[in-house]
XYZ file of C-alpha atoms in Angstrom:
683
model
C 171.823 50.838 30.703
C 174.480 52.375 28.314
C 173.134 56.141 28.563
C 170.603 57.196 31.320
C 169.641 61.041 31.954
C 170.397 61.954 35.751
C 167.886 63.536 37.646
C 168.228 67.377 39.093
C 169.139 65.973 42.246
C 172.603 64.814 41.432
C 173.820 66.479 38.318
C 172.904 68.992 35.634
C 169.465 68.039 34.574
C 169.210 66.129 31.265
C 173.028 65.627 31.077
C 173.589 61.919 29.320
C 176.252 59.560 30.286
C 176.851 56.091 30.696
C 175.421 54.202 33.634
C 178.543 53.444 35.337
C 179.466 57.081 35.034
C 176.240 58.036 36.609
C 176.878 55.743 39.335
C 179.917 57.550 40.175
C 178.078 60.803 39.963
C 175.596 59.827 42.235
C 177.554 59.070 45.323
C 179.696 62.204 44.754
C 177.975 64.503 47.119
C 176.720 62.530 50.130
C 173.973 65.025 51.410
C 172.045 64.768 48.030
C 172.455 60.975 47.874
C 170.573 61.008 51.359
C 167.972 62.891 50.436
C 166.954 60.197 48.622
C 164.606 57.531 50.327
C 166.217 54.759 52.079
C 165.542 51.922 49.846
C 166.590 54.080 46.746
C 169.915 54.397 48.624
C 170.182 50.967 48.945
C 169.514 50.238 45.049
C 172.245 52.693 44.409
C 174.903 51.446 46.658
C 173.940 47.890 45.338
C 174.139 48.790 41.641
C 177.596 50.609 42.388
C 178.989 47.420 44.223
C 177.641 45.151 41.422
C 179.528 47.390 38.783
C 182.694 47.564 40.704
C 182.269 51.157 41.775
C 182.475 50.985 45.327
C 184.562 48.651 47.913
C 182.556 46.773 50.662
C 183.846 49.140 53.577
C 182.170 52.473 51.685
C 179.099 50.972 50.930
C 178.477 49.874 54.408
C 179.654 52.918 56.032
C 177.394 54.822 53.495
C 174.335 52.452 54.336
C 174.742 52.801 58.244
C 174.759 56.910 57.861
C 171.393 56.399 55.904
C 170.363 54.187 58.146
C 171.133 56.589 60.861
C 169.271 59.492 58.976
C 166.305 57.067 58.529
C 165.996 56.476 62.260
C 166.137 60.626 62.633
C 163.703 60.624 60.418
C 161.227 58.502 62.315
C 161.706 60.143 65.386
C 161.018 63.719 63.957
C 157.722 62.196 62.218
C 157.005 61.336 65.917
C 157.650 64.626 67.506
C 156.417 67.214 65.376
C 153.391 67.978 67.240
C 154.793 69.312 70.659
C 157.134 68.326 73.593
C 155.061 65.495 74.882
C 155.488 63.369 71.701
C 158.948 64.182 72.045
C 158.918 62.762 75.765
C 157.175 59.596 74.731
C 159.518 59.071 71.701
C 162.485 59.466 74.010
C 160.900 56.870 76.509
C 160.544 54.547 74.030
C 164.156 54.936 73.178
C 165.046 54.386 76.791
C 163.123 51.173 76.724
C 165.217 49.876 74.047
C 168.484 50.537 75.133
C 168.522 50.254 78.912
C 167.734 47.116 81.315
C 165.273 48.785 83.656
C 163.902 48.314 87.297
C 160.018 49.550 87.027
C 160.966 51.977 84.418
C 164.345 53.394 86.114
C 167.111 52.787 83.897
C 170.337 51.986 86.013
C 173.799 53.011 85.875
C 175.864 50.952 83.509
C 173.111 48.811 82.083
C 173.245 49.995 78.481
C 172.401 47.063 76.135
C 174.016 46.408 72.611
C 170.972 46.485 70.552
C 170.696 44.192 67.353
C 168.723 45.354 64.395
C 166.074 42.312 65.087
C 165.012 43.697 68.459
C 161.372 43.570 68.557
C 160.877 46.894 70.207
C 163.288 48.761 67.654
C 160.702 47.273 65.146
C 158.051 48.892 66.973
C 159.908 51.925 66.914
C 160.755 51.851 63.414
C 157.116 50.935 62.204
C 155.785 50.006 58.758
C 159.265 51.321 56.932
C 161.105 48.270 58.931
C 160.391 45.241 56.753
C 160.830 46.964 53.497
C 164.165 48.690 54.702
C 165.439 45.404 55.950
C 164.717 43.879 52.411
C 166.730 46.479 50.844
C 169.528 45.846 53.454
C 169.165 42.101 52.903
C 169.657 42.241 48.974
C 172.975 44.450 49.333
C 174.314 41.667 52.100
C 173.501 38.987 49.533
C 175.156 40.509 46.610
C 178.391 41.088 49.003
C 178.226 37.553 50.822
C 177.471 38.865 54.336
C 174.691 39.110 56.674
C 172.584 42.264 57.414
C 174.009 42.208 61.007
C 177.496 42.709 59.273
C 176.267 45.902 57.709
C 174.048 47.055 60.664
C 176.046 45.731 63.774
C 174.691 46.094 67.186
C 177.185 48.280 68.318
C 176.382 50.822 65.269
C 172.375 50.326 66.187
C 172.982 51.205 69.903
C 174.894 54.292 68.662
C 172.211 55.724 66.728
C 169.604 54.829 69.191
C 171.733 56.809 71.913
C 172.227 59.647 70.053
C 168.416 59.854 69.424
C 167.911 60.126 73.337
C 169.962 63.298 73.381
C 167.428 64.999 71.106
C 166.266 68.180 73.101
C 163.506 69.530 70.758
C 161.916 68.917 67.226
C 164.042 69.994 64.099
C 164.754 69.101 60.570
C 165.985 65.638 60.175
C 169.005 66.736 57.973
C 169.670 69.721 60.311
C 169.704 67.199 62.982
C 171.689 64.763 61.296
C 174.394 67.582 60.789
C 174.434 68.427 64.313
C 175.238 64.937 65.503
C 177.921 64.777 62.763
C 179.655 67.872 64.158
C 179.346 66.100 68.002
C 180.110 62.540 67.070
C 183.114 61.393 64.970
C 181.780 58.030 63.664
C 179.116 60.070 61.830
C 182.017 61.916 60.221
C 184.436 59.115 59.686
C 183.527 55.301 58.906
C 180.720 54.592 61.280
C 183.210 52.375 63.468
C 181.958 52.400 67.087
C 184.358 51.410 69.896
C 182.128 49.899 72.531
C 183.841 50.798 75.555
C 184.433 54.359 74.625
C 180.808 54.570 73.652
C 179.522 53.068 76.910
C 181.473 55.405 78.943
C 180.165 58.390 76.824
C 176.529 57.023 77.059
C 176.327 56.438 80.622
C 177.887 59.884 81.505
C 175.583 61.831 79.160
C 172.410 60.016 79.801
C 172.324 59.907 83.368
C 173.783 63.245 84.183
C 176.204 64.236 86.791
C 174.467 62.251 89.780
C 176.825 59.053 89.116
C 180.070 61.180 89.705
C 178.906 62.709 93.199
C 180.503 60.642 96.018
C 177.079 60.328 98.323
C 177.660 59.143 101.802
C 174.923 60.721 103.471
C 171.495 62.366 102.982
C 168.731 63.798 105.349
C 166.354 61.895 107.525
C 162.904 63.304 108.155
C 162.299 66.023 110.829
C 158.735 67.417 110.059
C 156.047 64.534 110.838
C 153.045 65.467 108.574
C 151.573 61.956 107.586
C 152.051 61.496 103.838
C 153.286 64.949 103.443
C 156.226 64.324 106.057
C 159.515 65.835 104.759
C 163.320 66.442 106.040
C 164.238 69.781 107.826
C 163.241 73.142 106.360
C 165.930 74.875 108.521
C 168.896 72.743 107.683
C 170.775 71.332 104.734
C 171.930 67.996 105.965
C 173.015 68.947 109.343
C 174.065 72.534 108.544
C 172.022 75.798 109.635
C 170.329 77.712 106.693
C 169.545 80.739 108.837
C 171.899 83.791 109.632
C 173.042 84.845 113.103
C 170.895 88.346 112.395
C 167.516 86.723 113.171
C 168.720 84.570 116.334
C 166.588 85.324 119.749
C 164.457 87.699 117.549
C 160.686 88.191 117.165
C 160.523 87.510 113.264
C 157.990 87.291 110.910
C 158.039 83.580 109.428
C 157.495 84.547 105.965
C 160.740 86.451 106.537
C 162.493 83.450 107.907
C 161.215 81.220 105.182
C 162.591 83.376 102.294
C 165.902 83.887 104.106
C 166.090 80.013 104.305
C 165.056 79.408 100.849
C 167.700 81.090 99.430
C 170.196 80.071 101.588
C 169.002 76.602 100.400
C 169.436 77.572 96.749
C 173.169 78.395 97.562
C 173.750 75.166 99.345
C 172.242 73.210 96.418
C 174.176 74.894 93.831
C 177.732 74.590 95.814
C 176.871 70.834 96.597
C 175.512 69.812 93.070
C 176.774 72.344 90.845
C 174.675 72.071 87.219
C 172.900 68.977 88.267
C 170.731 70.723 91.301
C 167.903 68.660 92.083
C 164.530 70.003 91.151
C 160.854 68.931 91.688
C 161.023 66.522 89.361
C 164.249 64.695 90.244
C 164.167 61.518 92.671
C 166.455 63.414 95.083
C 163.670 65.726 96.375
C 161.270 62.994 95.401
C 162.535 60.556 97.790
C 160.819 61.411 100.926
C 157.682 62.480 99.822
C 157.330 59.222 97.770
C 158.300 56.963 100.599
C 155.668 58.911 103.081
C 152.765 58.750 100.607
C 153.471 55.263 99.870
C 153.809 54.114 103.359
C 150.945 56.021 104.745
C 148.447 55.161 101.899
C 149.278 51.593 101.499
C 151.266 50.288 104.449
C 149.758 52.766 107.635
C 150.188 50.353 110.427
C 153.598 47.962 109.137
C 156.419 48.514 111.412
C 158.951 46.619 109.373
C 160.293 47.202 105.881
C 159.392 44.701 103.150
C 160.263 44.171 99.566
C 156.603 45.147 98.538
C 157.177 48.681 100.186
C 160.633 48.907 98.201
C 158.922 48.077 94.883
C 155.882 50.387 95.738
C 158.690 53.207 96.323
C 160.443 52.323 92.988
C 157.447 52.139 90.939
C 156.238 55.555 91.882
C 159.692 57.023 91.346
C 159.793 55.811 87.775
C 156.319 56.983 87.086
C 156.963 60.871 88.302
C 160.758 60.875 87.575
C 162.077 58.235 85.348
C 162.032 60.053 82.374
C 164.182 62.935 83.082
C 167.473 61.463 82.534
C 169.680 62.931 85.346
C 168.716 61.120 88.700
C 169.378 57.194 87.916
C 172.499 56.854 90.008
C 172.815 53.435 91.851
C 172.525 55.228 95.131
C 168.746 55.729 94.432
C 167.917 52.301 95.168
C 169.782 51.947 98.674
C 168.123 55.903 99.522
C 164.690 54.226 99.026
C 165.557 51.504 101.508
C 167.283 53.602 104.428
C 164.364 56.465 103.668
C 161.727 53.568 104.377
C 163.560 52.136 107.278
C 164.135 55.673 109.046
C 160.054 56.643 108.050
C 159.106 53.503 109.952
C 160.729 54.588 113.176
C 160.148 58.188 112.593
C 156.438 58.017 112.401
C 156.224 55.607 115.686
C 158.340 58.368 117.591
C 157.462 61.738 116.264
C 153.932 63.503 116.786
C 151.955 63.897 113.652
C 151.097 67.658 112.904
C 149.445 67.424 109.781
C 146.028 69.099 109.433
C 144.250 66.697 107.499
C 141.068 68.725 106.875
C 143.112 70.910 104.514
C 145.759 68.831 102.275
C 146.736 71.987 100.251
C 147.758 73.497 103.508
C 149.989 70.257 104.735
C 151.692 70.453 101.232
C 153.065 74.247 101.644
C 156.602 75.115 102.054
C 155.438 77.921 104.584
C 153.250 75.425 106.675
C 156.257 73.044 106.821
C 158.483 75.479 108.073
C 155.942 77.073 110.532
C 155.364 73.367 111.625
C 159.057 72.628 112.421
C 159.197 76.010 114.118
C 156.376 75.381 116.351
C 157.220 71.707 117.185
C 160.549 72.968 118.458
C 158.719 75.036 121.225
C 159.507 78.456 120.007
C 157.122 80.900 120.797
C 154.309 81.718 118.093
C 151.968 84.914 117.495
C 149.498 83.731 115.213
C 147.822 87.186 114.806
C 151.175 88.590 113.683
C 152.535 85.545 112.101
C 155.714 86.112 114.198
C 158.193 83.474 115.732
C 160.742 84.029 118.625
C 163.383 82.420 116.848
C 165.669 80.522 119.318
C 167.834 78.108 117.728
C 169.126 76.575 121.234
C 165.507 74.869 121.006
C 166.109 73.517 117.836
C 167.382 69.516 117.475
C 169.821 69.163 114.836
C 168.126 66.857 112.073
C 168.937 63.170 111.874
C 171.274 62.350 109.008
C 171.062 58.984 107.157
C 174.501 57.575 106.716
C 175.263 54.742 104.034
C 178.582 53.670 105.673
C 176.662 52.806 108.958
C 174.294 50.279 107.174
C 175.074 46.428 107.016
C 172.695 45.941 104.268
C 173.279 44.176 101.236
C 171.526 46.154 98.693
C 172.800 44.113 95.689
C 170.764 40.840 97.494
C 167.688 43.068 98.121
C 167.750 44.538 94.497
C 167.497 41.157 92.701
C 164.547 40.207 95.052
C 162.729 43.293 94.154
C 163.585 43.126 90.561
C 162.334 39.424 90.565
C 159.164 40.555 92.493
C 158.518 43.164 89.732
C 159.248 40.439 87.233
C 156.792 37.906 88.700
C 153.927 40.607 89.189
C 154.000 40.854 85.396
C 154.138 37.572 84.520
C 151.470 35.906 86.710
C 149.081 33.348 85.150
C 146.360 35.465 82.951
C 143.495 33.413 85.144
C 144.562 34.588 88.242
C 144.981 37.979 87.133
C 141.513 38.016 85.204
C 139.469 36.816 88.028
C 139.549 40.626 89.802
C 139.344 43.947 88.373
C 142.675 45.620 88.458
C 142.323 49.313 89.302
C 145.307 51.357 88.127
C 145.193 55.049 89.016
C 147.952 57.514 87.892
C 147.236 60.577 90.366
C 150.209 62.741 89.479
C 149.245 64.853 86.772
C 150.733 64.422 83.425
C 151.010 67.327 81.132
C 150.317 67.335 77.400
C 150.936 69.900 74.767
C 151.961 73.480 75.539
C 150.431 76.880 74.983
C 150.061 77.300 71.397
C 148.591 79.411 68.474
C 146.488 76.388 66.923
C 146.120 78.483 63.551
C 149.911 78.006 62.937
C 149.365 74.296 62.976
C 146.229 73.572 61.342
C 148.139 73.077 57.747
C 150.359 70.783 59.411
C 147.469 68.927 61.089
C 145.252 68.825 58.105
C 148.380 67.100 56.391
C 148.648 64.611 59.047
C 144.800 63.727 58.804
C 145.268 63.044 54.872
C 148.137 60.579 55.914
C 145.949 58.894 58.307
C 143.204 58.712 56.418
C 145.279 56.868 53.501
C 146.537 54.689 55.995
C 143.403 53.354 57.384
C 141.889 49.897 56.591
C 138.148 49.743 57.047
C 137.357 46.909 54.008
C 138.606 43.806 56.060
C 138.748 42.923 59.543
C 142.383 42.638 61.364
C 141.375 41.414 64.675
C 143.487 39.021 66.430
C 140.923 35.815 67.291
C 139.633 34.486 69.353
C 138.230 37.961 70.545
C 139.204 37.986 74.454
C 139.360 41.730 75.288
C 137.941 44.868 74.367
C 137.994 48.265 75.921
C 136.386 51.557 75.857
C 138.187 55.231 75.963
C 136.784 58.624 77.201
C 138.197 61.712 78.551
C 136.179 64.162 81.066
C 137.362 67.756 81.519
C 137.055 70.099 84.605
C 135.222 72.989 83.512
C 137.178 75.668 85.161
C 140.639 74.753 84.016
C 142.698 72.746 82.094
C 142.702 69.488 84.005
C 141.131 66.405 82.726
C 140.737 62.520 83.844
C 141.164 60.067 81.042
C 139.977 56.634 81.486
C 139.953 53.007 79.878
C 137.801 50.489 81.010
C 139.005 46.768 79.577
C 136.057 43.824 79.502
C 136.252 40.074 78.872
C 134.115 39.775 75.630
C 132.847 36.768 76.228
C 131.359 37.415 80.010
C 131.162 41.254 79.470
C 132.865 41.550 83.026
C 135.481 44.354 83.844
C 138.715 43.313 84.284
C 140.765 46.735 84.481
C 140.251 50.049 84.906
C 142.707 52.805 84.360
C 142.587 56.623 85.324
C 145.439 59.220 84.427
C 145.150 62.890 85.730
C 146.019 65.172 82.585
C 146.942 69.046 82.138
C 145.611 69.682 78.637
C 147.415 72.338 77.066
C 146.153 71.685 73.684
C 143.290 73.660 72.896
C 140.119 72.157 71.230
C 139.726 72.579 67.536
C 136.659 71.498 65.541
C 137.720 68.489 63.573
C 140.973 68.134 64.923
C 139.963 66.578 68.288
C 142.443 63.517 67.629
C 145.421 66.186 68.139
C 144.243 66.845 71.591
C 143.259 63.578 72.613
C 145.351 60.766 70.722
C 148.544 61.631 72.935
C 146.582 60.872 76.096
C 145.123 57.874 74.810
C 148.626 56.769 73.588
C 149.993 57.454 76.993
C 147.209 55.473 78.859
C 147.793 52.628 76.383
C 151.543 52.501 77.452
C 150.302 52.311 81.225
C 148.059 49.237 80.453
C 151.096 47.510 78.601
C 153.243 48.363 81.688
C 150.969 47.232 84.243
C 148.394 44.382 82.631
C 150.052 43.250 79.309
C 148.093 40.413 79.418
C 144.667 42.174 79.211
C 145.800 44.149 76.109
C 142.203 44.834 74.212
C 142.018 43.417 70.932
C 139.151 46.047 69.781
C 138.830 49.623 71.541
C 135.616 51.476 71.114
C 135.731 55.065 71.256
C 133.778 58.084 72.209
C 133.839 59.823 68.766
C 134.232 59.014 64.916
C 136.351 57.168 62.761
C 135.857 57.678 59.076
C 132.814 59.709 59.574
C 134.789 62.748 59.292
C 135.376 65.858 56.975
C 138.749 64.334 56.188
C 138.017 60.609 57.058
C 140.337 60.861 60.112
C 138.293 61.300 63.330
C 139.669 60.070 66.690
C 138.926 56.584 66.283
C 141.050 56.361 62.845
C 143.702 58.583 63.789
C 144.317 56.386 67.049
C 143.721 53.196 65.530
C 146.747 54.094 62.935
C 148.939 55.368 66.057
C 148.252 52.154 68.160
C 147.966 49.743 65.536
C 144.815 48.471 67.493
C 141.676 47.814 65.544
C 139.204 50.838 66.673
C 135.677 52.193 65.936
C 133.761 55.251 67.147
C 130.546 55.546 68.799
C 129.041 58.806 69.056
C 126.008 60.445 70.585
C 126.119 63.478 68.054
C 125.886 64.306 64.312
C 129.147 65.384 62.816
C 127.826 67.237 59.887
C 129.983 66.640 56.876
C 129.859 65.618 53.405
C 126.194 66.571 53.347
C 124.778 64.951 56.201
C 122.912 66.722 58.866
C 121.291 65.506 61.960
C 117.914 66.808 60.976
C 118.038 64.729 57.744
C 119.225 61.428 59.434
C 116.240 61.867 62.114
C 113.860 61.711 59.007
C 115.362 58.952 57.594
C 115.264 56.977 60.708
C 111.880 57.881 61.450
C 111.031 56.471 57.723
C 113.341 53.446 57.558
C 114.127 52.482 61.340
C 111.967 53.728 63.614
C 112.091 50.955 65.911
C 114.293 49.627 68.762
C 117.647 48.039 67.696
C 117.114 49.103 63.865
C 119.740 51.271 61.786
C 120.624 52.708 58.586
C 123.510 52.937 56.414
C 124.897 56.617 55.970
C 126.261 57.768 52.888
C 127.836 61.255 52.084
C 127.023 63.609 49.197
C 130.627 61.946 47.708
C 129.327 58.486 47.548
C 131.416 57.638 50.493
C 129.956 55.597 53.447
C 130.225 57.242 56.604
C 128.928 54.741 58.853
C 125.430 53.647 60.626
C 122.787 55.554 62.412
C 121.510 52.985 65.046
C 118.117 53.497 67.063
C 119.208 51.773 69.913
C 115.762 52.794 71.924
C 113.184 53.104 69.392
C 113.604 57.031 70.037
C 115.315 58.540 67.103
C 116.547 61.578 68.648
C 118.515 59.227 70.975
C 120.097 57.340 68.332
C 124.029 56.823 68.120
C 126.355 56.882 65.170
C 128.567 54.267 64.443
C 131.834 54.660 62.257
C 134.937 52.413 61.357
C 138.025 53.774 62.656
C 141.226 51.186 61.500
C 141.475 47.574 61.075
C 137.631 46.722 61.081
C 134.969 46.543 58.966
C 131.632 48.729 59.477
C 129.652 45.320 59.810
C 132.046 43.963 62.401
C 132.059 47.319 64.548
C 127.974 47.028 64.536
C 127.879 43.515 65.661
C 130.433 44.140 68.535
C 128.446 47.293 69.175
C 124.909 45.424 69.454
C 126.670 42.510 71.556
C 127.981 45.167 74.310
C 125.009 47.566 74.592
C 122.671 47.457 77.391
C 121.643 51.256 77.254
C 121.762 53.885 74.711
C 125.320 53.729 75.085
C 127.495 50.618 74.550
C 128.874 49.342 78.018
C 133.004 49.813 77.144
C 132.350 53.546 76.280
C 129.522 54.052 79.416
C 131.789 52.629 81.833
C 134.887 54.646 80.724
C 132.623 57.884 80.863
C 131.459 56.911 84.442
C 134.833 55.996 85.622
C 136.495 59.461 84.194
C 133.463 61.562 85.575
C 133.886 59.894 88.944
C 137.888 60.628 88.969
C 137.423 64.267 87.472
C 135.001 65.199 90.388
C 137.992 64.267 92.923
C 140.237 66.771 91.538
C 137.607 69.447 90.375
């Protein structure tokens, strides 16, 4: 302990000095100190305190800063493969930080999060436990607890700044950027909560809170589920120019002029917070019309279920944009529902039900409004005699004329939402839940896979080192299992992913979930997981949101686990990401480690020719890849089973046998049928 050699991270390599002097040297340069792993920094700081080099305040400040960097590192590890991963990570942070109604953060709902928060533990992953042990050791030495070292105000501040990340970058670069923007990272990490809360609400929720909103447009064009406000007015203000009045003019010309005028009005009114196709402001009318036409076509009065369904829909489609979460959205939904119920009773429906795409179009809606007003229309020339005197000024919904107590309704709807999630398991499992996410979720972006192969390969090596296949880690008793699959439209990037959940004891289907996807990540042999795993993780989030009581304890996947060139197939990859035991079942042989289909068929013919017989498959390396299972007695129809994560090959085989009636096991077969059925609707 008297003399040690410091590493080149802190001083000149090989310099010998007394231990106490080395401790002083180590903490001179903060950036070099922080390049050490979190647990190493904790040990360095603990020794500094024990040898009276640093006071408590300095140690706490340095530890909080290094914890900030650790959280940044954790987020960066989640976001390095594309923007869709950043969106998922941000949503995790929103869920931790904000009280929510159906996934929509509400203004002034920022929470002070303690370090022991269960969702935060999940976000930090496996590093949480070891990190907290290191923090506890320092806390014990200083005679405090870890809540003193990492107070909830500091933890909340760290999570907040992570929500402001707009693109993936190096952790130290992000940390430096944050330090420039936020004084606590430059000083002593002391957080004044009232200032921080104000900043977070302003920056996370965007400009909409600052906008005084006394009115918004009502419906003017009845197209059923595609009904919308007037295309010719901004609220009650005309959008056309005088030079087209009382003239015959091409409808496309009218539409272009009105669209340009609308863009100017929006910018003048909202500034940089102009609503777009992803914001609740513009989704409001389409959401209400769609929900009421699909689920409440004959209802004439508003109820809490209508409100809840509309809020959930807005939450799914726009609840992660961070710019439309004003308190006015909830009242807007209520007032819009009330107006639509009256509107559809009193206004003729002009929708062409035989062509939904036409009814959706901006041009068709503009034309429908012009024709409905009684203007003369020449269909051959697509011209209209534009007579503004025939136009009716659209209805504008006024907040100040409403006598509704929105807070009372909000509490009722929130309780209804909570009750829908907390209903008894026995009641919910008696019928099959059908959850269909019809809005397309985009995964990935146009990319050159060649640029990512080295990173993907490294990630697969990390996945392989994390897989557990020598012991079962399945929660008992085994109640629910699930199959996952995905089907693609052959002519474009659209796809449908599906999850079918079974009661393992009765083999009854208890839930079906499907999600429409735009798949931008191209397929690359050997790297399938990077295309499909993000989709399945999103599907798991949806399952957790809608039926957490049906969470599967084992998942069967159409693909491979450790039967893979780098022992990191989709079942292993997804298993490690989700933490759920998984195994793969494939109808095709993945040629790797010297194994070929021809060789396996010869072995099956020789050693397992009969129905329900199988052989263990070992590669040239001596590693067990999985089983070749002759389900039907016809070797060419064999399936290939491999362990993925948290499950042994024997248990995977036992579960497969217990859920298989035909060539393929029932969970994957039903997931395949569901995805094919749904993809036929969008093809």
